[in-house]
JSON list of C-alpha atoms and ligand atoms in Angstrom, two decimals:
[
{"chain": "A", "resi": 260, "resn": "UNK", "atom": "CA", "xyz": [96.07, 123.69, 104.32]},
{"chain": "A", "resi": 261, "resn": "UNK", "atom": "CA", "xyz": [99.01, 125.90, 102.59]},
{"chain": "A", "resi": 262, "resn": "UNK", "atom": "CA", "xyz": [102.48, 124.68, 103.00]},
{"chain": "A", "resi": 263, "resn": "UNK", "atom": "CA", "xyz": [105.31, 127.11, 102.46]},
{"chain": "A", "resi": 264, "resn": "UNK", "atom": "CA", "xyz": [107.86, 125.91, 100.41]},
{"chain": "A", "resi": 265, "resn": "UNK", "atom": "CA", "xyz": [111.36, 127.74, 100.12]},
{"chain": "A", "resi": 266, "resn": "UNK", "atom": "CA", "xyz": [112.64, 128.47, 96.71]},
{"chain": "A", "resi": 267, "resn": "UNK", "atom": "CA", "xyz": [115.04, 125.93, 95.55]},
{"chain": "A", "resi": 268, "resn": "UNK", "atom": "CA", "xyz": [117.52, 125.35, 92.82]},
{"chain": "A", "resi": 269, "resn": "UNK", "atom": "CA", "xyz": [116.11, 123.00, 90.14]},
{"chain": "A", "resi": 270, "resn": "UNK", "atom": "CA", "xyz": [118.88, 120.48, 90.94]},
{"chain": "A", "resi": 271, "resn": "UNK", "atom": "CA", "xyz": [118.40, 120.20, 94.64]},
{"chain": "A", "resi": 272, "resn": "UNK", "atom": "CA", "xyz": [115.08, 118.95, 96.49]},
{"chain": "A", "resi": 273, "resn": "UNK", "atom": "CA", "xyz": [114.03, 121.03, 99.38]},
{"chain": "A", "resi": 274, "resn": "UNK", "atom": "CA", "xyz": [115.99, 120.05, 102.37]},
{"chain": "A", "resi": 275, "resn": "UNK", "atom": "CA", "xyz": [112.96, 118.86, 104.39]},
{"chain": "A", "resi": 276, "resn": "UNK", "atom": "CA", "xyz": [112.17, 116.16, 101.78]},
{"chain": "A", "resi": 277, "resn": "UNK", "atom": "CA", "xyz": [115.71, 114.67, 101.75]},
{"chain": "A", "resi": 278, "resn": "UNK", "atom": "CA", "xyz": [115.84, 114.75, 105.42]},
{"chain": "A", "resi": 279, "resn": "UNK", "atom": "CA", "xyz": [112.55, 113.02, 105.84]},
{"chain": "A", "resi": 280, "resn": "UNK", "atom": "CA", "xyz": [113.54, 110.62, 103.09]},
{"chain": "A", "resi": 281, "resn": "UNK", "atom": "CA", "xyz": [116.98, 109.69, 104.71]},
{"chain": "A", "resi": 282, "resn": "UNK", "atom": "CA", "xyz": [114.97, 108.68, 107.65]},
{"chain": "A", "resi": 283, "resn": "UNK", "atom": "CA", "xyz": [113.16, 106.09, 105.58]},
{"chain": "A", "resi": 284, "resn": "UNK", "atom": "CA", "xyz": [115.86, 105.03, 103.27]},
{"chain": "A", "resi": 285, "resn": "UNK", "atom": "CA", "xyz": [119.35, 106.11, 104.70]},
{"chain": "A", "resi": 286, "resn": "UNK", "atom": "CA", "xyz": [121.89, 106.21, 102.13]},
{"chain": "A", "resi": 287, "resn": "UNK", "atom": "CA", "xyz": [119.55, 106.77, 99.29]},
{"chain": "A", "resi": 288, "resn": "UNK", "atom": "CA", "xyz": [119.01, 109.95, 97.48]},
{"chain": "A", "resi": 289, "resn": "UNK", "atom": "CA", "xyz": [116.33, 111.71, 95.79]},
{"chain": "A", "resi": 290, "resn": "UNK", "atom": "CA", "xyz": [116.60, 112.73, 92.16]},
{"chain": "A", "resi": 291, "resn": "UNK", "atom": "CA", "xyz": [114.47, 114.49, 89.56]},
{"chain": "A", "resi": 292, "resn": "UNK", "atom": "CA", "xyz": [113.37, 111.56, 87.36]},
{"chain": "A", "resi": 293, "resn": "UNK", "atom": "CA", "xyz": [110.84, 110.80, 84.48]},
{"chain": "A", "resi": 294, "resn": "UNK", "atom": "CA", "xyz": [108.77, 107.67, 85.37]},
{"chain": "A", "resi": 295, "resn": "UNK", "atom": "CA", "xyz": [108.87, 105.33, 82.31]},
{"chain": "A", "resi": 296, "resn": "UNK", "atom": "CA", "xyz": [105.29, 105.57, 81.39]},
{"chain": "A", "resi": 297, "resn": "UNK", "atom": "CA", "xyz": [104.94, 109.28, 81.91]},
{"chain": "A", "resi": 298, "resn": "UNK", "atom": "CA", "xyz": [108.27, 110.96, 80.69]},
{"chain": "A", "resi": 299, "resn": "UNK", "atom": "CA", "xyz": [106.40, 114.07, 80.24]},
{"chain": "A", "resi": 300, "resn": "UNK", "atom": "CA", "xyz": [106.34, 114.46, 83.93]},
{"chain": "A", "resi": 301, "resn": "UNK", "atom": "CA", "xyz": [109.44, 115.00, 86.06]},
{"chain": "A", "resi": 302, "resn": "UNK", "atom": "CA", "xyz": [109.23, 113.95, 89.78]},
{"chain": "A", "resi": 303, "resn": "UNK", "atom": "CA", "xyz": [111.56, 113.97, 92.86]},
{"chain": "A", "resi": 304, "resn": "UNK", "atom": "CA", "xyz": [111.76, 110.11, 93.44]},
{"chain": "A", "resi": 305, "resn": "UNK", "atom": "CA", "xyz": [114.34, 107.84, 95.06]},
{"chain": "A", "resi": 306, "resn": "UNK", "atom": "CA", "xyz": [117.36, 108.01, 92.71]},
{"chain": "A", "resi": 307, "resn": "UNK", "atom": "CA", "xyz": [117.02, 104.95, 90.49]},
{"chain": "A", "resi": 308, "resn": "UNK", "atom": "CA", "xyz": [120.72, 105.29, 89.62]},
{"chain": "A", "resi": 309, "resn": "UNK", "atom": "CA", "xyz": [121.70, 104.52, 93.04]},
{"chain": "A", "resi": 310, "resn": "UNK", "atom": "CA", "xyz": [119.51, 101.58, 93.55]},
{"chain": "A", "resi": 311, "resn": "UNK", "atom": "CA", "xyz": [121.46, 98.99, 91.76]},
{"chain": "A", "resi": 312, "resn": "UNK", "atom": "CA", "xyz": [118.31, 97.01, 90.98]},
{"chain": "A", "resi": 313, "resn": "UNK", "atom": "CA", "xyz": [115.12, 96.65, 93.21]},
{"chain": "A", "resi": 314, "resn": "UNK", "atom": "CA", "xyz": [115.42, 97.42, 97.06]},
{"chain": "A", "resi": 315, "resn": "UNK", "atom": "CA", "xyz": [116.46, 94.77, 99.19]},
{"chain": "A", "resi": 316, "resn": "UNK", "atom": "CA", "xyz": [113.65, 93.20, 101.23]},
{"chain": "A", "resi": 317, "resn": "UNK", "atom": "CA", "xyz": [114.98, 95.38, 104.32]},
{"chain": "A", "resi": 318, "resn": "UNK", "atom": "CA", "xyz": [114.81, 98.46, 102.24]},
{"chain": "A", "resi": 319, "resn": "UNK", "atom": "CA", "xyz": [111.38, 97.71, 101.26]},
{"chain": "A", "resi": 320, "resn": "UNK", "atom": "CA", "xyz": [110.24, 96.99, 104.68]},
{"chain": "A", "resi": 321, "resn": "UNK", "atom": "CA", "xyz": [111.73, 100.17, 105.78]},
{"chain": "A", "resi": 322, "resn": "UNK", "atom": "CA", "xyz": [109.64, 102.13, 103.09]},
{"chain": "A", "resi": 323, "resn": "UNK", "atom": "CA", "xyz": [106.57, 100.35, 104.44]},
{"chain": "A", "resi": 324, "resn": "UNK", "atom": "CA", "xyz": [107.37, 101.04, 107.92]},
{"chain": "A", "resi": 325, "resn": "UNK", "atom": "CA", "xyz": [108.19, 104.64, 107.61]},
{"chain": "A", "resi": 326, "resn": "UNK", "atom": "CA", "xyz": [106.14, 105.11, 104.32]},
{"chain": "A", "resi": 327, "resn": "UNK", "atom": "CA", "xyz": [107.81, 107.76, 102.23]},
{"chain": "A", "resi": 328, "resn": "UNK", "atom": "CA", "xyz": [105.17, 106.87, 99.70]},
{"chain": "A", "resi": 329, "resn": "UNK", "atom": "CA", "xyz": [105.64, 110.18, 97.86]},
{"chain": "A", "resi": 330, "resn": "UNK", "atom": "CA", "xyz": [109.31, 108.94, 96.90]},
{"chain": "A", "resi": 331, "resn": "UNK", "atom": "CA", "xyz": [108.19, 106.38, 94.39]},
{"chain": "A", "resi": 332, "resn": "UNK", "atom": "CA", "xyz": [105.61, 106.83, 91.58]},
{"chain": "A", "resi": 333, "resn": "UNK", "atom": "CA", "xyz": [103.22, 103.95, 91.92]},
{"chain": "A", "resi": 334, "resn": "UNK", "atom": "CA", "xyz": [102.29, 101.54, 89.21]},
{"chain": "A", "resi": 335, "resn": "UNK", "atom": "CA", "xyz": [98.45, 102.96, 89.43]},
{"chain": "A", "resi": 336, "resn": "UNK", "atom": "CA", "xyz": [99.63, 106.57, 89.57]},
{"chain": "A", "resi": 337, "resn": "UNK", "atom": "CA", "xyz": [101.60, 106.05, 86.29]},
{"chain": "A", "resi": 338, "resn": "UNK", "atom": "CA", "xyz": [98.74, 104.30, 84.54]},
{"chain": "A", "resi": 339, "resn": "UNK", "atom": "CA", "xyz": [96.33, 106.81, 85.62]},
{"chain": "A", "resi": 340, "resn": "UNK", "atom": "CA", "xyz": [98.34, 109.78, 84.67]},
{"chain": "A", "resi": 341, "resn": "UNK", "atom": "CA", "xyz": [99.14, 108.26, 81.46]},
{"chain": "A", "resi": 342, "resn": "UNK", "atom": "CA", "xyz": [95.44, 107.88, 80.92]},
{"chain": "A", "resi": 343, "resn": "UNK", "atom": "CA", "xyz": [94.79, 111.33, 81.61]},
{"chain": "A", "resi": 344, "resn": "UNK", "atom": "CA", "xyz": [97.60, 112.60, 79.28]},
{"chain": "A", "resi": 345, "resn": "UNK", "atom": "CA", "xyz": [96.10, 110.70, 76.49]},
{"chain": "A", "resi": 346, "resn": "UNK", "atom": "CA", "xyz": [92.34, 111.88, 77.25]},
{"chain": "A", "resi": 347, "resn": "UNK", "atom": "CA", "xyz": [93.07, 115.49, 78.25]},
{"chain": "A", "resi": 348, "resn": "UNK", "atom": "CA", "xyz": [89.26, 116.04, 77.65]},
{"chain": "A", "resi": 349, "resn": "UNK", "atom": "CA", "xyz": [88.33, 114.05, 80.86]},
{"chain": "A", "resi": 350, "resn": "UNK", "atom": "CA", "xyz": [89.93, 116.94, 82.86]},
{"chain": "A", "resi": 351, "resn": "UNK", "atom": "CA", "xyz": [90.12, 119.91, 80.69]},
{"chain": "A", "resi": 352, "resn": "UNK", "atom": "CA", "xyz": [88.54, 123.03, 82.16]},
{"chain": "A", "resi": 353, "resn": "UNK", "atom": "CA", "xyz": [87.27, 120.94, 85.19]},
{"chain": "A", "resi": 354, "resn": "UNK", "atom": "CA", "xyz": [88.11, 121.06, 88.89]},
{"chain": "A", "resi": 355, "resn": "UNK", "atom": "CA", "xyz": [89.99, 118.14, 89.79]},
{"chain": "A", "resi": 356, "resn": "UNK", "atom": "CA", "xyz": [90.79, 116.55, 93.26]},
{"chain": "A", "resi": 357, "resn": "UNK", "atom": "CA", "xyz": [93.40, 113.93, 93.48]},
{"chain": "A", "resi": 358, "resn": "UNK", "atom": "CA", "xyz": [92.98, 111.94, 96.84]},
{"chain": "A", "resi": 359, "resn": "UNK", "atom": "CA", "xyz": [96.14, 110.00, 97.91]},
{"chain": "A", "resi": 360, "resn": "UNK", "atom": "CA", "xyz": [98.19, 112.05, 95.70]},
{"chain": "A", "resi": 361, "resn": "UNK", "atom": "CA", "xyz": [101.64, 110.87, 96.97]},
{"chain": "A", "resi": 362, "resn": "UNK", "atom": "CA", "xyz": [104.25, 112.53, 94.51]},
{"chain": "A", "resi": 363, "resn": "UNK", "atom": "CA", "xyz": [101.32, 114.23, 92.72]},
{"chain": "A", "resi": 364, "resn": "UNK", "atom": "CA", "xyz": [101.96, 112.43, 89.55]},
{"chain": "A", "resi": 365, "resn": "UNK", "atom": "CA", "xyz": [98.05, 112.35, 88.71]},
{"chain": "A", "resi": 366, "resn": "UNK", "atom": "CA", "xyz": [97.46, 115.77, 89.87]},
{"chain": "A", "resi": 367, "resn": "UNK", "atom": "CA", "xyz": [100.40, 117.09, 87.63]},
{"chain": "A", "resi": 368, "resn": "UNK", "atom": "CA", "xyz": [99.00, 115.06, 84.64]},
{"chain": "A", "resi": 369, "resn": "UNK", "atom": "CA", "xyz": [95.55, 116.80, 85.25]},
{"chain": "A", "resi": 370, "resn": "UNK", "atom": "CA", "xyz": [97.11, 120.31, 85.38]},
{"chain": "A", "resi": 371, "resn": "UNK", "atom": "CA", "xyz": [99.21, 119.72, 82.26]},
{"chain": "A", "resi": 372, "resn": "UNK", "atom": "CA", "xyz": [95.98, 118.81, 80.40]},
{"chain": "A", "resi": 373, "resn": "UNK", "atom": "CA", "xyz": [94.43, 122.20, 81.25]},
{"chain": "A", "resi": 374, "resn": "UNK", "atom": "CA", "xyz": [92.37, 121.36, 84.38]},
{"chain": "A", "resi": 375, "resn": "UNK", "atom": "CA", "xyz": [90.54, 124.55, 85.81]},
{"chain": "A", "resi": 376, "resn": "UNK", "atom": "CA", "xyz": [92.02, 123.82, 89.10]},
{"chain": "A", "resi": 377, "resn": "UNK", "atom": "CA", "xyz": [93.62, 121.02, 90.73]},
{"chain": "A", "resi": 378, "resn": "UNK", "atom": "CA", "xyz": [93.76, 120.10, 94.38]},
{"chain": "A", "resi": 379, "resn": "UNK", "atom": "CA", "xyz": [95.80, 117.27, 95.80]},
{"chain": "A", "resi": 380, "resn": "UNK", "atom": "CA", "xyz": [95.04, 115.77, 99.14]},
{"chain": "A", "resi": 381, "resn": "UNK", "atom": "CA", "xyz": [97.20, 113.61, 101.26]},
{"chain": "A", "resi": 382, "resn": "UNK", "atom": "CA", "xyz": [97.22, 112.54, 104.83]},
{"chain": "A", "resi": 383, "resn": "UNK", "atom": "CA", "xyz": [100.81, 112.79, 104.76]},
{"chain": "A", "resi": 384, "resn": "UNK", "atom": "CA", "xyz": [102.00, 116.54, 105.11]},
{"chain": "A", "resi": 385, "resn": "UNK", "atom": "CA", "xyz": [105.45, 115.48, 103.53]},
{"chain": "A", "resi": 386, "resn": "UNK", "atom": "CA", "xyz": [103.74, 114.10, 100.45]},
{"chain": "A", "resi": 387, "resn": "UNK", "atom": "CA", "xyz": [102.11, 117.65, 100.05]},
{"chain": "A", "resi": 388, "resn": "UNK", "atom": "CA", "xyz": [105.51, 118.98, 100.20]},
{"chain": "A", "resi": 389, "resn": "UNK", "atom": "CA", "xyz": [106.50, 116.69, 97.52]},
{"chain": "A", "resi": 390, "resn": "UNK", "atom": "CA", "xyz": [103.38, 117.61, 95.54]},
{"chain": "A", "resi": 391, "resn": "UNK", "atom": "CA", "xyz": [104.41, 121.55, 95.63]},
{"chain": "A", "resi": 392, "resn": "UNK", "atom": "CA", "xyz": [107.98, 120.72, 94.81]},
{"chain": "A", "resi": 393, "resn": "UNK", "atom": "CA", "xyz": [107.07, 118.29, 91.91]},
{"chain": "A", "resi": 394, "resn": "UNK", "atom": "CA", "xyz": [104.42, 120.81, 90.70]},
{"chain": "A", "resi": 395, "resn": "UNK", "atom": "CA", "xyz": [107.20, 123.43, 90.49]},
{"chain": "A", "resi": 396, "resn": "UNK", "atom": "CA", "xyz": [109.56, 121.06, 88.60]},
{"chain": "A", "resi": 397, "resn": "UNK", "atom": "CA", "xyz": [106.73, 120.80, 85.93]},
{"chain": "A", "resi": 398, "resn": "UNK", "atom": "CA", "xyz": [105.82, 124.42, 86.08]},
{"chain": "A", "resi": 399, "resn": "UNK", "atom": "CA", "xyz": [102.03, 123.86, 87.20]},
{"chain": "A", "resi": 400, "resn": "UNK", "atom": "CA", "xyz": [100.05, 125.02, 90.18]},
{"chain": "A", "resi": 401, "resn": "UNK", "atom": "CA", "xyz": [98.41, 122.57, 92.54]},
{"chain": "A", "resi": 402, "resn": "UNK", "atom": "CA", "xyz": [96.75, 123.21, 95.89]},
{"chain": "A", "resi": 403, "resn": "UNK", "atom": "CA", "xyz": [97.07, 120.96, 98.58]},
{"chain": "A", "resi": 404, "resn": "UNK", "atom": "CA", "xyz": [94.95, 119.81, 101.38]},
{"chain": "A", "resi": 405, "resn": "UNK", "atom": "CA", "xyz": [95.45, 117.38, 104.38]},
{"chain": "A", "resi": 406, "resn": "UNK", "atom": "CA", "xyz": [91.92, 116.41, 104.72]},
{"chain": "A", "resi": 407, "resn": "UNK", "atom": "CA", "xyz": [89.23, 115.79, 102.02]},
{"chain": "A", "resi": 408, "resn": "UNK", "atom": "CA", "xyz": [87.91, 119.04, 101.07]},
{"chain": "A", "resi": 409, "resn": "UNK", "atom": "CA", "xyz": [84.24, 118.07, 101.26]},
{"chain": "A", "resi": 410, "resn": "UNK", "atom": "CA", "xyz": [82.85, 121.55, 101.02]},
{"chain": "A", "resi": 411, "resn": "UNK", "atom": "CA", "xyz": [84.48, 122.28, 97.78]},
{"chain": "A", "resi": 412, "resn": "UNK", "atom": "CA", "xyz": [83.20, 121.77, 94.19]},
{"chain": "A", "resi": 413, "resn": "UNK", "atom": "CA", "xyz": [84.61, 119.14, 92.26]},
{"chain": "A", "resi": 414, "resn": "UNK", "atom": "CA", "xyz": [84.06, 117.87, 88.76]},
{"chain": "A", "resi": 415, "resn": "UNK", "atom": "CA", "xyz": [86.40, 114.94, 88.75]},
{"chain": "A", "resi": 416, "resn": "UNK", "atom": "CA", "xyz": [88.00, 113.05, 91.70]},
{"chain": "A", "resi": 417, "resn": "UNK", "atom": "CA", "xyz": [90.95, 110.88, 90.92]},
{"chain": "A", "resi": 418, "resn": "UNK", "atom": "CA", "xyz": [92.78, 108.42, 93.27]},
{"chain": "A", "resi": 419, "resn": "UNK", "atom": "CA", "xyz": [95.43, 105.99, 92.53]},
{"chain": "A", "resi": 420, "resn": "UNK", "atom": "CA", "xyz": [96.75, 103.42, 94.61]},
{"chain": "A", "resi": 421, "resn": "UNK", "atom": "CA", "xyz": [94.93, 104.07, 97.90]},
{"chain": "A", "resi": 422, "resn": "UNK", "atom": "CA", "xyz": [93.02, 100.70, 98.41]},
{"chain": "A", "resi": 423, "resn": "UNK", "atom": "CA", "xyz": [96.20, 99.01, 100.08]},
{"chain": "A", "resi": 424, "resn": "UNK", "atom": "CA", "xyz": [94.43, 100.50, 103.09]},
{"chain": "A", "resi": 425, "resn": "UNK", "atom": "CA", "xyz": [91.14, 98.59, 103.14]},
{"chain": "A", "resi": 426, "resn": "UNK", "atom": "CA", "xyz": [89.57, 101.30, 105.18]},
{"chain": "A", "resi": 427, "resn": "UNK", "atom": "CA", "xyz": [89.75, 103.56, 102.21]},
{"chain": "A", "resi": 428, "resn": "UNK", "atom": "CA", "xyz": [87.10, 101.39, 100.38]},
{"chain": "A", "resi": 429, "resn": "UNK", "atom": "CA", "xyz": [84.47, 103.43, 102.21]},
{"chain": "A", "resi": 430, "resn": "UNK", "atom": "CA", "xyz": [85.83, 106.44, 100.40]},
{"chain": "A", "resi": 431, "resn": "UNK", "atom": "CA", "xyz": [84.42, 105.32, 97.30]},
{"chain": "A", "resi": 432, "resn": "UNK", "atom": "CA", "xyz": [80.75, 106.07, 97.98]},
{"chain": "A", "resi": 433, "resn": "UNK", "atom": "CA", "xyz": [81.84, 109.42, 99.18]},
{"chain": "A", "resi": 434, "resn": "UNK", "atom": "CA", "xyz": [83.82, 110.20, 96.08]},
{"chain": "A", "resi": 435, "resn": "UNK", "atom": "CA", "xyz": [80.65, 109.61, 94.05]},
{"chain": "A", "resi": 436, "resn": "UNK", "atom": "CA", "xyz": [78.64, 112.01, 96.19]},
{"chain": "A", "resi": 437, "resn": "UNK", "atom": "CA", "xyz": [81.22, 114.69, 96.12]},
{"chain": "A", "resi": 438, "resn": "UNK", "atom": "CA", "xyz": [81.91, 114.63, 92.13]},
{"chain": "A", "resi": 439, "resn": "UNK", "atom": "CA", "xyz": [79.95, 113.48, 89.15]},
{"chain": "A", "resi": 440, "resn": "UNK", "atom": "CA", "xyz": [83.01, 111.57, 87.72]},
{"chain": "A", "resi": 441, "resn": "UNK", "atom": "CA", "xyz": [85.43, 109.53, 89.72]},
{"chain": "A", "resi": 442, "resn": "UNK", "atom": "CA", "xyz": [88.59, 107.80, 88.13]},
{"chain": "A", "resi": 443, "resn": "UNK", "atom": "CA", "xyz": [90.12, 105.21, 90.21]},
{"chain": "A", "resi": 444, "resn": "UNK", "atom": "CA", "xyz": [93.46, 103.13, 89.65]},
{"chain": "A", "resi": 445, "resn": "UNK", "atom": "CA", "xyz": [94.23, 100.21, 91.85]},
{"chain": "A", "resi": 446, "resn": "UNK", "atom": "CA", "xyz": [96.50, 97.08, 91.56]},
{"chain": "A", "resi": 447, "resn": "UNK", "atom": "CA", "xyz": [95.48, 95.44, 94.98]},
{"chain": "A", "resi": 448, "resn": "UNK", "atom": "CA", "xyz": [91.64, 94.70, 94.56]},
{"chain": "A", "resi": 449, "resn": "UNK", "atom": "CA", "xyz": [90.85, 92.39, 91.97]},
{"chain": "A", "resi": 450, "resn": "UNK", "atom": "CA", "xyz": [87.08, 92.41, 92.25]},
{"chain": "A", "resi": 451, "resn": "UNK", "atom": "CA", "xyz": [85.88, 95.95, 93.08]},
{"chain": "A", "resi": 452, "resn": "UNK", "atom": "CA", "xyz": [82.29, 95.46, 93.88]},
{"chain": "A", "resi": 453, "resn": "UNK", "atom": "CA", "xyz": [81.56, 98.90, 94.93]},
{"chain": "A", "resi": 454, "resn": "UNK", "atom": "CA", "xyz": [78.31, 100.30, 93.40]},
{"chain": "A", "resi": 455, "resn": "UNK", "atom": "CA", "xyz": [78.75, 102.77, 90.66]},
{"chain": "A", "resi": 456, "resn": "UNK", "atom": "CA", "xyz": [82.34, 101.76, 89.64]},
{"chain": "A", "resi": 457, "resn": "UNK", "atom": "CA", "xyz": [82.85, 100.06, 86.16]},
{"chain": "A", "resi": 458, "resn": "UNK", "atom": "CA", "xyz": [86.37, 98.73, 85.17]},
{"chain": "A", "resi": 459, "resn": "UNK", "atom": "CA", "xyz": [87.23, 100.18, 81.56]},
{"chain": "A", "resi": 460, "resn": "UNK", "atom": "CA", "xyz": [90.95, 99.34, 81.33]},
{"chain": "A", "resi": 461, "resn": "UNK", "atom": "CA", "xyz": [93.79, 97.38, 82.59]},
{"chain": "A", "resi": 462, "resn": "UNK", "atom": "CA", "xyz": [97.53, 97.74, 81.86]},
{"chain": "A", "resi": 463, "resn": "UNK", "atom": "CA", "xyz": [100.74, 96.01, 83.51]},
{"chain": "A", "resi": 464, "resn": "UNK", "atom": "CA", "xyz": [103.05, 98.53, 85.09]},
{"chain": "A", "resi": 465, "resn": "UNK", "atom": "CA", "xyz": [105.73, 98.68, 87.64]},
{"chain": "A", "resi": 466, "resn": "UNK", "atom": "CA", "xyz": [106.18, 101.21, 90.51]},
{"chain": "A", "resi": 467, "resn": "UNK", "atom": "CA", "xyz": [109.08, 103.46, 89.53]},
{"chain": "A", "resi": 468, "resn": "UNK", "atom": "CA", "xyz": [111.90, 103.03, 90.81]},
{"chain": "A", "resi": 469, "resn": "UNK", "atom": "CA", "xyz": [111.15, 99.30, 90.97]},
{"chain": "A", "resi": 470, "resn": "UNK", "atom": "CA", "xyz": [110.28, 97.97, 94.29]},
{"chain": "A", "resi": 471, "resn": "UNK", "atom": "CA", "xyz": [110.18, 94.67, 92.87]},
{"chain": "A", "resi": 472, "resn": "UNK", "atom": "CA", "xyz": [106.58, 94.13, 93.91]},
{"chain": "A", "resi": 473, "resn": "UNK", "atom": "CA", "xyz": [104.82, 90.71, 93.58]},
{"chain": "A", "resi": 474, "resn": "UNK", "atom": "CA", "xyz": [103.78, 90.01, 90.02]},
{"chain": "A", "resi": 475, "resn": "UNK", "atom": "CA", "xyz": [100.05, 89.98, 91.20]},
{"chain": "A", "resi": 476, "resn": "UNK", "atom": "CA", "xyz": [100.32, 93.82, 92.04]},
{"chain": "A", "resi": 477, "resn": "UNK", "atom": "CA", "xyz": [101.72, 94.75, 88.62]},
{"chain": "A", "resi": 478, "resn": "UNK", "atom": "CA", "xyz": [98.29, 94.73, 86.84]},
{"chain": "A", "resi": 479, "resn": "UNK", "atom": "CA", "xyz": [96.65, 98.31, 87.22]},
{"chain": "A", "resi": 480, "resn": "UNK", "atom": "CA", "xyz": [92.92, 98.40, 86.67]},
{"chain": "A", "resi": 481, "resn": "UNK", "atom": "CA", "xyz": [90.98, 101.70, 85.92]},
{"chain": "A", "resi": 482, "resn": "UNK", "atom": "CA", "xyz": [87.50, 102.26, 87.08]},
{"chain": "A", "resi": 483, "resn": "UNK", "atom": "CA", "xyz": [85.17, 105.03, 86.27]},
{"chain": "A", "resi": 484, "resn": "UNK", "atom": "CA", "xyz": [82.72, 105.86, 89.19]},
{"chain": "A", "resi": 485, "resn": "UNK", "atom": "CA", "xyz": [79.45, 107.42, 88.35]},
{"chain": "A", "resi": 486, "resn": "UNK", "atom": "CA", "xyz": [76.44, 108.72, 90.26]},
{"chain": "B", "resi": 35, "resn": "SAM", "atom": "C1", "xyz": [100.79, 104.15, 97.55]},
{"chain": "B", "resi": 35, "resn": "SAM", "atom": "S1", "xyz": [100.56, 105.78, 97.32]},
{"chain": "B", "resi": 35, "resn": "SAM", "atom": "C2", "xyz": [100.03, 106.52, 95.92]},
{"chain": "B", "resi": 35, "resn": "SAM", "atom": "C3", "xyz": [100.54, 107.67, 95.54]},
{"chain": "B", "resi": 35, "resn": "SAM", "atom": "C4", "xyz": [100.14, 108.23, 94.09]},
{"chain": "B", "resi": 35, "resn": "SAM", "atom": "N1", "xyz": [98.61, 108.41, 94.06]},
{"chain": "B", "resi": 35, "resn": "SAM", "atom": "C5", "xyz": [100.69, 107.22, 93.14]},
{"chain": "B", "resi": 35, "resn": "SAM", "atom": "O1", "xyz": [100.02, 106.50, 92.61]},
{"chain": "B", "resi": 35, "resn": "SAM", "atom": "O2", "xyz": [101.91, 107.17, 92.82]},
{"chain": "B", "resi": 35, "resn": "SAM", "atom": "C6", "xyz": [99.38, 106.24, 98.67]},
{"chain": "B", "resi": 35, "resn": "SAM", "atom": "C7", "xyz": [99.12, 107.74, 99.14]},
{"chain": "B", "resi": 35, "resn": "SAM", "atom": "O3", "xyz": [97.87, 107.63, 99.59]},
{"chain": "B", "resi": 35, "resn": "SAM", "atom": "C8", "xyz": [97.83, 108.58, 100.77]},
{"chain": "B", "resi": 35, "resn": "SAM", "atom": "N2", "xyz": [96.66, 108.26, 101.52]},
{"chain": "B", "resi": 35, "resn": "SAM", "atom": "C9", "xyz": [96.38, 106.85, 101.99]},
{"chain": "B", "resi": 35, "resn": "SAM", "atom": "N3", "xyz": [95.07, 106.91, 102.49]},
{"chain": "B", "resi": 35, "resn": "SAM", "atom": "C10", "xyz": [94.59, 108.26, 102.33]},
{"chain": "B", "resi": 35, "resn": "SAM", "atom": "C11", "xyz": [93.29, 108.92, 102.57]},
{"chain": "B", "resi": 35, "resn": "SAM", "atom": "N4", "xyz": [92.39, 108.26, 103.25]},
{"chain": "B", "resi": 35, "resn": "SAM", "atom": "N5", "xyz": [93.40, 110.26, 102.24]},
{"chain": "B", "resi": 35, "resn": "SAM", "atom": "C12", "xyz": [94.41, 111.00, 101.97]},
{"chain": "B", "resi": 35, "resn": "SAM", "atom": "N6", "xyz": [95.65, 110.42, 101.50]},
{"chain": "B", "resi": 35, "resn": "SAM", "atom": "C13", "xyz": [95.52, 109.10, 101.73]},
{"chain": "B", "resi": 35, "resn": "SAM", "atom": "C14", "xyz": [99.18, 107.90, 101.39]},
{"chain": "B", "resi": 35, "resn": "SAM", "atom": "O4", "xyz": [99.70, 108.86, 102.46]},
{"chain": "B", "resi": 35, "resn": "SAM", "atom": "C15", "xyz": [100.11, 107.84, 100.22]},
{"chain": "B", "resi": 35, "resn": "SAM", "atom": "O5", "xyz": [100.77, 109.11, 99.91]}
]
């Protein structure tokens, strides 16, 4: 799926994104921001300056009810993007697929590290619009797909913070079939028992802007999946 995006000024997110965002969080705005763990990357996110601290309980509920997941840079996405930026050899010259891309933080990190091709996949069409907007803000090119591109060739599949939906656990085997290397970041599942996956790192991080998530969701684990 290719989404047409109108040209925009650097200081104004595409109107569709702003409008959709207002549905989820009335009164809040999007702003170009640099998440604390990956200051190299600029993303259109909830304006942290207008947050006055973490979201209220009602606002957090609104995010979950009308998920504008792409308007936050999730703890897992930040940790995986940081790891990629620090280990560019993991993606350089490779075809990278980022599943559950949200804002596109992981896809953008891969593109900045010289990946041969980067595809972002997300079930939310607005997330794909956000990915394209954010790719442009970082001067990189990223293809977008609404469904898993199973027929394409992938060298590395990345996925950050998609296991909050336990149905996605079934994707983990599929990822290993589709690519020789999988990089998975998650803060929700403590004991991942899926065959072929091994944890290689953990790091504390917070979603940006701060959603004031429970402490138990602030430790991100990185897993490698291999055939
Ligand atoms: C919590 S956000 C994480 C976004 C980003 N990876 C990050 O870490 O900032 C989860 C994203 O995964 C997407 N998603 C969930 N299940 C998916 C699936 N089965 N296929 C594609 N996208 C999915 C959601 O629409 C949402 O944008």
